[in-house]
Each structure stands twice: as structure tokens, then as C-alpha cells.
Short mmCIF file of C-alpha atoms in Angstrom, two decimals:
data_model
loop_
_atom_site.label_atom_id
_atom_site.label_comp_id
_atom_site.label_asym_id
_atom_site.label_seq_id
_atom_site.Cartn_x
_atom_site.Cartn_y
_atom_site.Cartn_z
CA MET A 1 -28.42 -24.08 -19.63
CA LEU A 2 -28.32 -25.24 -16.02
CA LEU A 3 -24.56 -24.65 -15.95
CA LYS A 4 -24.98 -21.06 -17.17
CA LYS A 5 -27.64 -20.44 -14.53
CA LYS A 6 -25.40 -21.86 -11.80
CA ILE A 7 -22.46 -19.71 -12.94
CA SER A 8 -24.68 -16.61 -13.02
CA GLU A 9 -25.89 -17.30 -9.47
CA LEU A 10 -22.34 -17.79 -8.23
CA GLU A 11 -21.18 -14.56 -9.89
CA GLN A 12 -23.94 -12.68 -8.08
CA ALA A 13 -22.94 -14.35 -4.81
CA LEU A 14 -19.33 -13.36 -5.47
CA ASP A 15 -20.30 -9.69 -5.84
CA GLN A 16 -22.30 -9.84 -2.60
CA ALA A 17 -19.75 -11.70 -0.43
CA GLN A 18 -19.33 -10.27 3.07
CA THR A 19 -15.99 -11.90 3.97
CA TYR A 20 -12.90 -13.14 2.15
CA THR A 21 -13.65 -16.71 3.24
CA GLU A 22 -17.07 -16.49 1.62
CA TRP A 23 -15.65 -14.83 -1.50
CA GLU A 24 -12.88 -17.44 -1.81
CA GLN A 25 -15.32 -20.33 -1.47
CA VAL A 26 -17.64 -18.97 -4.17
CA GLY A 27 -14.68 -18.07 -6.40
CA SER A 28 -13.28 -21.59 -6.10
CA GLU A 29 -16.64 -23.05 -7.17
CA LEU A 30 -16.66 -20.76 -10.19
CA ASP A 31 -13.11 -21.76 -11.10
CA ALA A 32 -14.08 -25.43 -10.97
CA LEU A 33 -17.12 -24.87 -13.22
CA ASN A 34 -15.16 -22.73 -15.69
CA GLY A 35 -12.31 -25.22 -16.04
CA MET A 36 -9.79 -23.01 -14.27
CA ASP A 37 -8.70 -25.79 -11.89
CA LEU A 38 -7.22 -27.61 -14.89
CA TRP A 39 -5.50 -24.39 -16.01
CA LYS A 40 -3.95 -23.97 -12.56
CA ILE A 41 -2.32 -27.41 -12.47
CA ASP A 42 -0.98 -27.09 -16.03
CA ASN A 43 2.46 -25.54 -15.54
CA ALA A 44 2.95 -24.56 -19.17
CA SER A 45 2.11 -21.01 -20.23
CA PRO A 46 3.68 -18.42 -22.54
CA ASP A 47 3.15 -15.79 -19.83
CA TYR A 48 6.05 -16.93 -17.59
CA ASN A 49 9.18 -19.06 -17.50
CA TYR A 50 7.69 -22.11 -15.81
CA GLU A 51 10.79 -24.24 -16.45
CA LEU A 52 13.00 -21.87 -14.44
CA ILE A 53 10.56 -21.77 -11.52
CA ARG A 54 10.10 -25.56 -11.60
CA ASP A 55 13.88 -26.07 -11.52
CA GLN A 56 14.31 -23.69 -8.58
CA LEU A 57 11.48 -25.40 -6.71
CA GLN A 58 12.98 -28.87 -7.20
CA THR A 59 16.40 -27.66 -6.03
CA LEU A 60 14.96 -26.05 -2.90
CA ARG A 61 13.03 -29.20 -2.05
CA GLY A 62 16.12 -31.33 -2.56
CA TYR A 63 18.27 -29.22 -0.23
CA MET A 64 15.54 -29.20 2.42
CA ASN A 65 14.95 -32.96 2.27
CA GLU A 66 18.68 -33.63 2.59
CA LYS A 67 19.10 -30.90 5.26
CA ARG A 68 21.88 -29.29 3.21
CA ILE A 69 21.49 -25.93 4.89
CA GLU A 70 24.60 -24.13 3.63
CA PRO A 71 23.85 -24.60 -0.12
CA LEU A 72 20.20 -23.84 0.64
CA MET A 73 21.15 -20.50 2.16
CA ARG A 74 23.48 -19.75 -0.75
CA LEU A 75 20.73 -20.47 -3.27
CA LEU A 76 18.25 -18.27 -1.42
CA ARG A 77 20.83 -15.52 -1.04
CA VAL A 78 21.64 -15.24 -4.74
CA GLY A 79 18.63 -16.83 -6.43
CA LEU A 80 15.65 -15.03 -4.93
CA ASN A 81 13.92 -12.53 -7.16
CA HIS A 82 10.57 -10.88 -6.49
CA ASP A 83 9.52 -11.55 -10.11
CA LEU A 84 11.36 -14.77 -10.87
CA GLY A 85 10.52 -16.00 -14.36
CA ASN A 86 7.93 -13.22 -14.76
CA MET A 87 5.69 -14.98 -12.25
CA GLY A 88 4.09 -11.64 -11.39
CA ASN A 89 2.68 -11.21 -14.91
CA SER A 90 -0.86 -9.85 -14.49
CA ASN A 91 -2.08 -12.24 -17.22
CA LEU A 92 -1.52 -15.08 -14.76
CA TYR A 93 -3.91 -13.53 -12.26
CA GLY A 94 -6.80 -12.35 -14.41
CA ARG A 95 -8.18 -15.72 -15.50
CA ALA A 96 -9.05 -17.59 -12.30
CA HIS A 97 -10.99 -15.92 -9.52
CA VAL A 98 -8.88 -17.52 -6.78
CA GLY A 99 -5.15 -18.13 -7.04
CA THR A 100 -2.95 -18.70 -10.07
CA LYS A 101 -0.70 -21.44 -11.45
CA LYS A 102 -0.13 -24.06 -8.73
CA LEU A 103 3.57 -24.10 -9.63
CA ILE A 104 3.89 -20.45 -8.59
CA GLU A 105 2.00 -21.03 -5.35
CA ASP A 106 4.13 -24.10 -4.56
CA TYR A 107 7.33 -22.14 -5.21
CA VAL A 108 6.32 -19.29 -2.90
CA ASP A 109 5.24 -21.78 -0.21
CA GLN A 110 8.55 -23.64 -0.46
CA VAL A 111 10.67 -20.49 -0.24
CA CYS A 112 8.77 -19.37 2.86
CA THR A 113 9.11 -22.84 4.41
CA CYS A 114 12.89 -22.73 3.84
CA LEU A 115 13.19 -19.24 5.32
CA GLU A 116 11.17 -20.18 8.40
CA TYR A 117 13.26 -23.33 8.87
CA ILE A 118 16.53 -21.38 8.74
CA CYS A 119 15.08 -18.86 11.17
CA ASN A 120 13.79 -21.37 13.74
CA ALA A 121 16.47 -24.07 13.76
CA GLN A 122 19.84 -23.78 15.49
CA ILE A 123 22.25 -24.80 12.73
CA ASP A 124 25.68 -26.16 13.52
CA GLY A 125 28.38 -23.83 12.21
CA ILE A 126 26.04 -20.90 11.59
CA THR A 127 26.01 -18.30 14.34
CA PHE A 128 23.10 -16.18 15.43
CA GLY A 129 24.79 -13.19 13.81
CA ASP A 130 25.18 -15.13 10.55
CA LYS A 131 21.44 -15.68 10.49
CA LEU A 132 20.60 -12.06 11.06
CA ASP A 133 23.08 -10.98 8.38
CA PHE A 134 21.63 -13.55 5.97
CA PHE A 135 18.06 -12.32 6.39
CA LYS A 136 18.98 -8.64 6.31
CA ASP A 137 21.14 -9.00 3.19
CA THR A 138 18.62 -11.22 1.42
CA ARG A 139 15.74 -8.89 2.17
CA ARG A 140 17.78 -5.91 1.01
CA SER A 141 18.45 -7.54 -2.35
CA PHE A 142 14.91 -8.92 -2.64
CA GLY A 143 13.17 -5.63 -1.81
CA GLN A 144 9.84 -5.06 -0.13
CA PRO A 145 6.34 -3.83 -1.05
CA ALA A 146 4.75 -0.48 -0.25
CA LEU A 147 1.12 0.53 -0.03
CA MET A 148 0.30 3.94 -1.55
CA LEU A 149 -3.03 5.57 -0.67
CA SER A 150 -4.35 8.45 -2.77
CA GLY A 151 -6.45 11.42 -1.73
CA GLY A 152 -10.20 11.58 -2.22
CA ALA A 153 -11.94 13.31 0.75
CA THR A 154 -14.55 11.06 2.41
CA LEU A 155 -14.14 8.57 -0.44
CA GLY A 156 -10.82 7.73 1.25
CA LEU A 157 -12.73 5.46 3.64
CA PHE A 158 -12.31 2.92 0.84
CA HIS A 159 -8.68 2.63 2.02
CA ILE A 160 -9.82 1.13 5.32
CA GLY A 161 -11.31 -1.86 3.52
CA VAL A 162 -8.13 -2.35 1.48
CA THR A 163 -5.87 -2.34 4.53
CA LYS A 164 -8.25 -4.65 6.41
CA ALA A 165 -8.28 -7.20 3.58
CA LEU A 166 -4.48 -7.15 3.32
CA HIS A 167 -3.99 -7.32 7.09
CA GLU A 168 -6.27 -10.35 7.45
CA GLN A 169 -4.16 -12.21 4.87
CA GLY A 170 -0.85 -11.19 6.48
CA LEU A 171 -0.01 -9.05 3.44
CA LEU A 172 -0.21 -5.51 4.83
CA PRO A 173 3.10 -3.84 3.85
CA LYS A 174 5.30 -2.26 6.51
CA VAL A 175 5.76 0.80 4.27
CA ILE A 176 2.59 2.88 3.83
CA SER A 177 2.34 6.28 2.19
CA GLY A 178 -0.57 8.62 1.68
CA SER A 179 -1.63 12.14 0.84
CA SER A 180 -4.75 14.01 1.88
CA ALA A 181 -7.43 11.38 2.69
CA GLY A 182 -4.83 8.68 2.09
CA ALA A 183 -2.59 10.31 4.70
CA ILE A 184 -5.39 10.09 7.26
CA MET A 185 -5.80 6.37 6.71
CA ALA A 186 -2.04 5.73 6.55
CA ALA A 187 -1.56 7.53 9.88
CA MET A 188 -4.43 5.65 11.50
CA VAL A 189 -3.09 2.26 10.41
CA GLY A 190 0.45 3.33 11.31
CA SER A 191 -0.47 4.39 14.84
CA HIS A 192 -2.44 1.24 15.77
CA THR A 193 -0.72 -2.02 16.70
CA ASP A 194 -1.76 -5.28 15.08
CA ALA A 195 -3.82 -6.11 18.17
CA GLU A 196 -5.65 -2.77 17.90
CA LEU A 197 -6.34 -2.87 14.16
CA GLU A 198 -9.32 -5.22 14.38
CA ALA A 199 -11.18 -2.83 16.69
CA MET A 200 -10.17 0.11 14.49
CA TYR A 201 -11.59 -1.58 11.40
CA ASP A 202 -14.93 -2.01 13.20
CA GLY A 203 -15.11 1.78 13.53
CA ASP A 204 -16.76 1.75 16.97
CA ASP A 205 -14.39 4.42 18.32
CA TRP A 206 -14.34 6.39 15.07
CA TYR A 207 -14.79 10.13 15.60
CA SER A 208 -16.67 11.11 12.47
CA ASP A 209 -17.16 14.89 12.68
CA ALA A 210 -14.54 16.00 10.12
CA TRP A 211 -16.41 18.55 8.01
CA ARG A 212 -17.82 21.90 9.10
CA PHE A 213 -18.11 24.60 6.51
CA ASN A 214 -17.40 28.33 6.67
CA GLY A 215 -19.35 30.93 4.79
CA PHE A 216 -18.72 31.78 1.14
CA LEU A 217 -16.74 34.92 2.06
CA ASN A 218 -14.18 32.94 4.06
CA GLY A 219 -13.69 30.63 1.11
CA ILE A 220 -12.97 33.29 -1.48
CA THR A 221 -10.71 35.32 0.86
CA GLY A 222 -8.29 32.42 1.42
CA LYS A 223 -9.48 31.21 4.84
CA GLY A 224 -10.98 28.10 3.27
CA PHE A 225 -14.51 26.90 2.75
CA ALA A 226 -14.10 24.28 5.52
CA GLN A 227 -13.16 24.78 9.18
CA GLN A 228 -9.58 23.64 9.65
CA LYS A 229 -9.85 23.56 13.45
CA GLN A 230 -12.63 20.99 13.18
CA LEU A 231 -10.49 18.81 10.91
CA GLU A 232 -7.64 19.11 13.43
CA THR A 233 -9.92 17.84 16.20
CA PHE A 234 -10.98 14.96 13.96
CA LEU A 235 -7.35 14.02 13.25
CA ARG A 236 -6.17 14.22 16.85
CA ARG A 237 -9.05 12.08 18.05
CA ASN A 238 -8.50 9.36 15.42
CA ILE A 239 -4.69 9.38 15.10
CA GLY A 240 -3.50 10.40 18.54
CA GLU A 241 -0.58 12.56 19.67
CA TYR A 242 2.17 10.40 18.20
CA THR A 243 5.24 11.62 16.38
CA PHE A 244 6.44 9.62 13.38
CA GLU A 245 9.17 8.08 15.50
CA GLU A 246 6.79 7.15 18.32
CA ALA A 247 4.32 5.58 15.90
CA PHE A 248 7.07 3.52 14.26
CA GLU A 249 8.40 2.29 17.61
CA ARG A 250 4.86 1.37 18.58
CA THR A 251 3.77 -0.47 15.42
CA GLY A 252 6.86 -1.12 13.27
CA ARG A 253 5.13 0.52 10.31
CA HIS A 254 6.83 3.20 8.22
CA VAL A 255 4.23 5.92 7.68
CA ASN A 256 5.05 8.34 4.86
CA ILE A 257 3.03 11.50 4.27
CA ALA A 258 3.62 13.82 1.33
CA VAL A 259 3.44 17.57 1.95
CA SER A 260 4.38 20.51 -0.26
CA PRO A 261 5.74 23.86 0.93
CA VAL A 262 3.80 26.89 -0.26
CA HIS A 263 7.02 28.69 -1.23
CA GLN A 264 7.72 28.19 -4.92
CA HIS A 265 11.45 27.64 -4.37
CA GLN A 266 11.01 24.75 -1.91
CA LYS A 267 10.57 21.17 -3.04
CA PRO A 268 7.88 18.76 -1.71
CA ARG A 269 8.82 16.62 1.27
CA LEU A 270 8.04 13.08 2.29
CA MET A 271 7.69 13.03 6.06
CA ASN A 272 8.42 9.83 7.99
CA GLU A 273 10.33 8.49 11.01
CA LEU A 274 13.64 9.01 9.17
CA THR A 275 13.21 12.49 7.68
CA SER A 276 11.07 14.04 10.43
CA PRO A 277 11.00 11.79 13.52
CA TYR A 278 9.75 14.48 15.91
CA LEU A 279 6.89 15.81 13.80
CA LEU A 280 3.39 15.07 15.06
CA MET A 281 1.60 12.87 12.56
CA TRP A 282 -1.76 14.62 12.92
CA SER A 283 -0.05 17.94 12.15
CA THR A 284 1.49 16.54 8.97
CA VAL A 285 -1.81 14.99 7.91
CA LEU A 286 -3.49 18.35 8.46
CA ALA A 287 -0.99 19.92 6.07
CA SER A 288 -1.44 17.11 3.56
CA SER A 289 -5.19 17.78 3.68
CA ALA A 290 -4.76 21.50 2.94
CA VAL A 291 -6.26 21.49 -0.55
CA PRO A 292 -6.47 24.94 -2.20
CA ILE A 293 -9.74 26.79 -1.53
CA LEU A 294 -10.98 24.07 0.86
CA PHE A 295 -8.33 24.54 3.60
CA PRO A 296 -5.59 27.18 4.02
CA PRO A 297 -1.87 26.24 4.35
CA VAL A 298 -0.69 25.23 7.83
CA THR A 299 2.38 25.38 10.05
CA LEU A 300 3.65 21.97 11.11
CA THR A 301 4.01 21.06 14.80
CA ALA A 302 6.85 19.12 16.44
CA LYS A 303 7.16 17.52 19.89
CA ASP A 304 10.33 17.49 22.00
CA SER A 305 11.54 14.84 24.45
CA ASP A 306 9.63 16.52 27.28
CA GLY A 307 6.37 16.38 25.36
CA HIS A 308 6.26 20.11 24.62
CA TYR A 309 4.89 21.26 21.26
CA SER A 310 6.55 23.87 19.06
CA PRO A 311 6.25 25.06 15.43
CA TYR A 312 8.39 23.20 12.89
CA MET A 313 10.05 25.66 10.47
CA PRO A 314 7.72 28.44 11.70
CA LEU A 315 8.26 30.63 8.64
CA GLN A 316 7.12 27.88 6.29
CA LYS A 317 3.53 26.94 5.42
CA TRP A 318 2.59 23.54 4.01
CA VAL A 319 -0.19 22.16 1.81
CA ASP A 320 -1.46 18.96 0.21
CA GLY A 321 1.47 16.85 -0.96
CA SER A 322 -0.47 15.38 -3.86
CA MET A 323 -0.12 18.71 -5.69
CA LYS A 324 3.33 17.62 -6.76
CA SER A 325 3.66 13.98 -5.75
CA ASP A 326 0.50 11.98 -5.10
CA LEU A 327 2.28 8.63 -5.17
CA PRO A 328 5.95 9.23 -4.16
CA ARG A 329 7.59 6.16 -5.68
CA GLN A 330 11.17 7.29 -6.16
CA ARG A 331 11.68 8.41 -2.58
CA LEU A 332 10.16 5.23 -1.18
CA MET A 333 12.46 3.18 -3.41
CA ARG A 334 15.53 5.02 -2.15
CA MET A 335 14.64 5.12 1.54
CA TYR A 336 13.08 1.69 2.09
CA ASN A 337 14.34 -0.41 -0.83
CA VAL A 338 10.79 -0.70 -2.16
CA ASN A 339 10.46 -2.40 -5.53
CA TYR A 340 6.79 -3.35 -5.58
CA PHE A 341 3.93 -0.87 -5.29
CA ILE A 342 0.32 -1.50 -4.36
CA ALA A 343 -1.49 1.68 -5.40
CA VAL A 344 -4.98 2.45 -4.14
CA GLN A 345 -6.58 5.22 -6.19
CA VAL A 346 -9.87 6.81 -5.08
CA ASN A 347 -9.61 10.35 -6.47
CA PRO A 348 -13.04 11.02 -8.01
CA HIS A 349 -11.58 12.92 -10.97
CA ILE A 350 -9.13 10.10 -11.77
CA VAL A 351 -10.89 6.77 -11.20
CA PRO A 352 -13.48 7.08 -14.03
CA PHE A 353 -10.65 7.32 -16.59
CA MET A 354 -8.54 4.42 -15.30
CA VAL A 355 -8.34 1.00 -16.95
CA SER A 356 -7.58 -2.42 -15.53
CA ASP A 357 -4.00 -3.64 -15.08
CA GLN A 358 -4.53 -6.18 -17.88
CA LYS A 359 -5.72 -3.57 -20.39
CA ARG A 360 -3.01 -1.12 -19.38
CA ARG A 361 -0.28 -3.68 -20.07
CA ALA A 362 -1.81 -4.95 -23.31
CA THR A 363 0.72 -5.19 -26.15
CA ASN A 364 -1.55 -6.08 -29.05
CA LEU A 365 -1.80 -3.87 -32.13
CA ILE A 366 -5.31 -2.69 -31.25
CA SER A 367 -4.08 -1.09 -28.01
CA TRP A 368 -1.22 0.91 -29.58
CA PRO A 369 -3.21 3.83 -31.09
CA ARG A 370 -5.11 4.40 -27.85
CA ARG A 371 -1.93 4.35 -25.77
CA ALA A 372 -0.08 6.64 -28.19
CA LEU A 373 -2.92 9.18 -28.21
CA HIS A 374 -3.15 9.09 -24.43
CA GLU A 375 0.58 9.73 -23.98
CA GLU A 376 0.57 12.53 -26.56
CA ILE A 377 -2.31 14.38 -24.87
CA LYS A 378 -0.72 13.86 -21.47
CA PHE A 379 2.65 15.21 -22.66
CA HIS A 380 1.24 18.42 -24.14
CA ALA A 381 -1.15 19.08 -21.24
CA ALA A 382 1.65 18.67 -18.70
CA GLY A 383 3.88 21.01 -20.68
CA THR A 384 1.15 23.65 -20.86
CA PHE A 385 0.46 23.63 -17.12
CA ASP A 386 4.19 23.58 -16.34
CA PHE A 387 4.69 26.71 -18.45
CA LEU A 388 1.68 28.50 -16.93
CA ARG A 389 2.75 27.89 -13.34
CA SER A 390 6.20 29.29 -14.11
CA GLN A 391 4.52 32.52 -15.21
CA VAL A 392 2.22 32.95 -12.19
CA SER A 393 3.46 34.62 -9.01
CA ASN A 394 0.14 34.67 -7.12
CA GLU A 395 0.25 32.07 -4.33
CA MET A 396 -3.27 30.72 -4.81
CA GLY A 397 -2.93 30.65 -8.59
CA HIS A 398 0.37 28.82 -8.36
CA GLN A 399 -1.14 26.20 -6.01
CA LEU A 400 -4.05 25.59 -8.40
CA LEU A 401 -1.71 25.23 -11.38
CA ASP A 402 0.51 22.87 -9.36
CA HIS A 403 -2.57 20.77 -8.74
CA ALA A 404 -3.58 20.84 -12.42
CA TYR A 405 -0.05 19.87 -13.52
CA ASN A 406 0.02 17.00 -11.05
CA ILE A 407 -3.31 15.64 -12.29
CA VAL A 408 -2.00 15.15 -15.83
CA ALA A 409 1.69 14.43 -15.12
CA GLN A 410 1.77 11.91 -12.30
CA ARG A 411 1.55 8.12 -12.50
CA TYR A 412 -1.64 6.80 -10.96
CA TYR A 413 -0.90 3.10 -11.23
CA GLY A 414 1.24 0.71 -9.22
CA ASN A 415 2.44 -2.81 -9.96
CA VAL A 416 -1.00 -3.64 -8.66
CA THR A 417 -3.74 -1.02 -8.67
CA ILE A 418 -6.88 -1.20 -6.55
CA LYS A 419 -9.73 1.16 -7.29
CA PRO A 420 -13.47 1.43 -6.58
CA ARG A 421 -16.29 1.24 -9.08
CA TYR A 422 -17.92 4.64 -8.71
CA THR A 423 -21.59 5.48 -9.07
CA LEU A 424 -23.38 8.78 -8.51
CA GLU A 425 -24.01 7.69 -4.93
CA HIS A 426 -20.28 7.83 -4.20
CA TYR A 427 -20.00 11.46 -5.30
CA GLN A 428 -22.84 12.41 -2.96
CA HIS A 429 -20.70 11.31 0.00
CA MET A 430 -17.52 13.19 -0.97
CA LEU A 431 -17.73 16.02 1.57
CA ARG A 432 -20.10 14.46 4.10
CA ASN A 433 -19.07 13.46 7.60
CA PRO A 434 -18.27 9.74 7.57
CA ASN A 435 -20.69 8.19 10.08
CA LYS A 436 -20.62 4.50 11.07
CA GLU A 437 -22.98 3.48 8.26
CA ARG A 438 -20.80 5.10 5.59
CA TRP A 439 -17.69 3.70 7.27
CA ASN A 440 -19.03 0.14 6.92
CA TRP A 441 -20.27 0.76 3.38
CA PHE A 442 -16.91 2.07 2.11
CA ARG A 443 -14.94 -0.51 4.09
CA LEU A 444 -16.80 -3.43 2.47
CA GLN A 445 -16.29 -1.93 -0.98
CA GLY A 446 -12.57 -1.64 -0.28
CA GLU A 447 -12.42 -5.26 0.83
CA ARG A 448 -14.31 -6.51 -2.22
CA ALA A 449 -12.01 -4.60 -4.57
CA THR A 450 -8.95 -6.10 -2.84
CA TRP A 451 -9.94 -9.76 -2.69
CA PRO A 452 -9.38 -10.41 -6.43
CA LYS A 453 -5.87 -8.94 -6.05
CA ILE A 454 -4.84 -11.14 -3.11
CA ALA A 455 -3.23 -13.83 -5.29
CA ILE A 456 -0.93 -11.48 -7.21
CA ILE A 457 -0.03 -9.51 -4.07
CA ARG A 458 0.74 -12.73 -2.22
CA ALA A 459 3.00 -13.96 -5.03
CA HIS A 460 5.05 -10.76 -4.82
CA SER A 461 4.86 -9.90 -1.13
CA ARG A 462 4.71 -13.05 0.96
CA ILE A 463 8.42 -13.88 0.69
CA SER A 464 9.42 -10.37 1.72
CA GLN A 465 6.91 -10.43 4.58
CA THR A 466 8.32 -13.76 5.78
CA MET A 467 11.86 -12.39 5.81
CA THR A 468 10.71 -9.35 7.80
CA GLU A 469 8.97 -11.62 10.31
CA CYS A 470 12.14 -13.71 10.64
CA ILE A 471 14.26 -10.62 11.26
CA ASP A 472 11.82 -9.38 13.91
CA LYS A 473 11.79 -12.81 15.54
CA LEU A 474 15.58 -13.08 15.59
CA LYS A 475 15.92 -9.60 17.06
CA LEU A 476 13.48 -10.55 19.81
CA GLN A 477 15.43 -13.76 20.49
CA ARG A 478 18.66 -11.75 20.70
CA GLN A 479 17.04 -9.43 23.21
CA ARG A 480 15.82 -12.38 25.29
CA ARG A 481 19.25 -14.00 25.12
CA GLN A 482 20.75 -10.88 26.54
CA GLU A 483 18.17 -11.09 29.31
CA GLY A 484 18.83 -14.83 29.80
CA LYS A 485 15.38 -15.90 28.58
CA ALA A 486 16.01 -17.42 25.15
CA PRO A 487 14.49 -20.90 24.59
CA ALA A 488 16.74 -23.74 23.51
CA LEU A 489 16.63 -24.50 19.78
CA LYS A 490 17.05 -27.83 18.03
CA VAL A 491 20.54 -28.25 16.56
CA VAL A 492 20.63 -29.17 12.87
CA ARG A 493 23.89 -30.10 11.19
CA LYS A 494 24.34 -28.42 7.81
#
């Protein structure tokens, strides 16, 4: 009885935690009381190939202890896999509150230790160029994660908490995409350096006046129910006057914003530092926020080398990219070699119907009828909306049908999906200006929803993040060498 009371008290404390450190401490106590510590140290499980991972771990440790660097690099080059032995199975991360099997954590730690050693030591017979090639090639084959942020109006402040939680753990992906409200948050994170992010998360400099509404007549005549100029001011104050290229050079983050052309014969575009380096990010976010009825379509704005602004494709108008591609997986995979997606879904018409990652991947007989019925309804609804939009020539009608088709046809989940737990209070804030109080409220909810996902994200992302850090470090060393400032490194014979 006392044990049940203690567990109940800890569960309440877990729900009310204010920081990850506090949440982790309470979660660890719960794991100890529930017997999960014993589960963690028991390697055996039908959910993953523990023998394969154990063998790889022992081999890596052996090469490191004997300083056999060449075979170590060969093993890492050909043996790394972001889901080795199915170690990313969600069943391994839904039992304990904190962490997973210790074998998996030890393997990830050892790989990162090996990578950092290769990066930092000067190895006899391996040139500086060999190192860079090794890390670039290995990262290319290993892949990297991406963070995808959905739309959701003011509810998109939830994204701030998610990015804060990931950033504090060193797990914030370099590739970030977003549409509508998600585009706002992606652009804000992508235009602030690591040193500036902490102040941004506090929200002290947050300009909150995003929403001002027009009269009913403006709404029904196509001018939009909300004032677009006010939203533009909001975006320019919070994002700045950076192009995609300038933001990338400043932060090293690849910001991707989905926009859709109004013209029926043009396909949606994913704007970033590669496809549209000279586009102003605030301009693209403004287009991505142009939801039918609420805001009218916009003309994008570019900036030249002299800092002068000019229309981008002046004959083309652009709208919310989530109408046709809310979470643009395929293009991110092709452009950035992304193979692991962290999806954050806050759309108020989607979240209530979503299920957990564990339930979604269930393979038992009980889950089959539900999944079959869901897919059947989805298939026929998508086909109906696709047919209707092919028959409509009216611009506004076509946009609305695009939006309806996208709602039923797109994939809302990632390899890991983070979502809020909505109440009626959330819906009351949807179109309200996000003041500091709401900022803090949504941010904390985003953090709390992310903390339980840290273990599975770390298992998939930490190795890739370490390789990226090594590449950045080696590039900086090369630059300093060229300037005659490189520090001497310890020589290790392979």
C-alpha cells in the first residue's frame, strides 16, 4: 500500500516537473520502484538483436584498448547503422521512464567515444584529409535526423518547448522543416546561433502582436479575415532580415519551409539554402502562413548582394505549404540524406485522432481490424477529394480542396512523434496573440512532451550528431592550420 502511494506521488511529480533534470530524477526513482532497473541491465529481449549489438560493442572496445585505429575505422565505416539490430524499436523505450537497455546505451557511448578519439588524435599514417573523408563518407552512409514542425496557429508555440528540450540535450537536428506555425518556429531557431537560443527560449524579446483581424467583408471577398501586414511585422521582428543562405552561414542549420504556388499547374516547393538561397526567410514564412480565408496568397521577396529587395517570381503567388505537403519527407531524404524523422504535430484537427507510437506499430491480431478500417476510409476519402479538386477551377475552391485532400492523405507521424495533450483551454488560445504567459505555458508543455522521447531520439541521433561535430571541428582546424594557428595533436600509432 505504501509502495503504491509512493509511486502515485512520484507520477504526479513527474507530470509537474519544471526541468529535464527534475523529470529525470523522478523518472529514475519510479524505474527503481517498478523494477525497470533490472530490465535495463538484462540484455536479452525479443524486441532487438542484442547478440549483434553486444558483439559489435566488444569488438569496438577491443580495438580501442589495443589502439588498433585502422581496423577500428574500417569497422565504423562499414558497420555503423542507425538502427543496428533493431535497437530503435519503440517497444524498448515505452517501458522505463528514463533510458532503455543498458547495452544499447553502452554501444552508443562507445561509438561516440571512438569517433571523438579518431577526430582528436593525430594518427600516424592517416592524413588530415583522410580523417575528413572518413567522417564525411561515414555520415553520408549513416544518415542524419530531421525535425519536422507542423502548422497549428498559436498552438505552434509548443514547438519552442520541443526544440529547447532537444537543444539542451545536444540532440537538436541540423535539418529543420516547418509549415505555417511550424515554419515560424523553424525560422526562429534557424536564425539564432546556439549562444542566442537560450535567450530566445526565455521569450523576453518576443514580439507577440501577430493577430489583428479585418472585418467580415474583407474575409469573404478574399482579402483575408486577418491582417497580413501585421503578421509580416511580427515575422520580421522575430526572425530578422536573413535570407536562407545568410541564416545557414550564421547558424549551420538547414531551414526548410514548404510553400505551394496558387497556380494549379505548379508543384509545391521546399525552400532552403540550396533551392532558394537569396529568398528572405520571413517572406517565405509569410507565404507558408497564407491559409485560405485567413490570409491571402503572397508574392515572395528576395535580397541581392547589395541588400536590395525585389519580388521573387513576381507573377506567382504562394500559400501555405501544408496544403500539399505538411511534412516533406521525400525531399528532405534526397537533399540532406535524412533517414530519421522527429515529427512534432500540433494541428488541432489532427492531434485528437492520433495514437501513440507503440499503438501505431502494434502487430497483434486485435489491432488489425482497426488499422484496416482506418486505411480503407483514408483511401476513399483521399480519392474523393482528389477527384473533386480536379473538377474545380475556382482558385479559392481549389485551395480549400487541396487542404482537405492533404488532411486525409498525408502522413502525420515520424519515426518518433511528439504531440501535445489537448484540452478545451488549448483551443481557446488558437488565434490569440501569444503573450509571455502563453509563451511559457506552451513551452513547458512542449518540453514535458519531449522528455519521455529523449532516450529513443538519443539512440538514433547521437552518433550522427557526433560525426557532424567532428566534421565541423576538423574544418575549423583546417582553417586554423591555413592561418598557422592549429594546436599540436598527440601522435598515435595505428
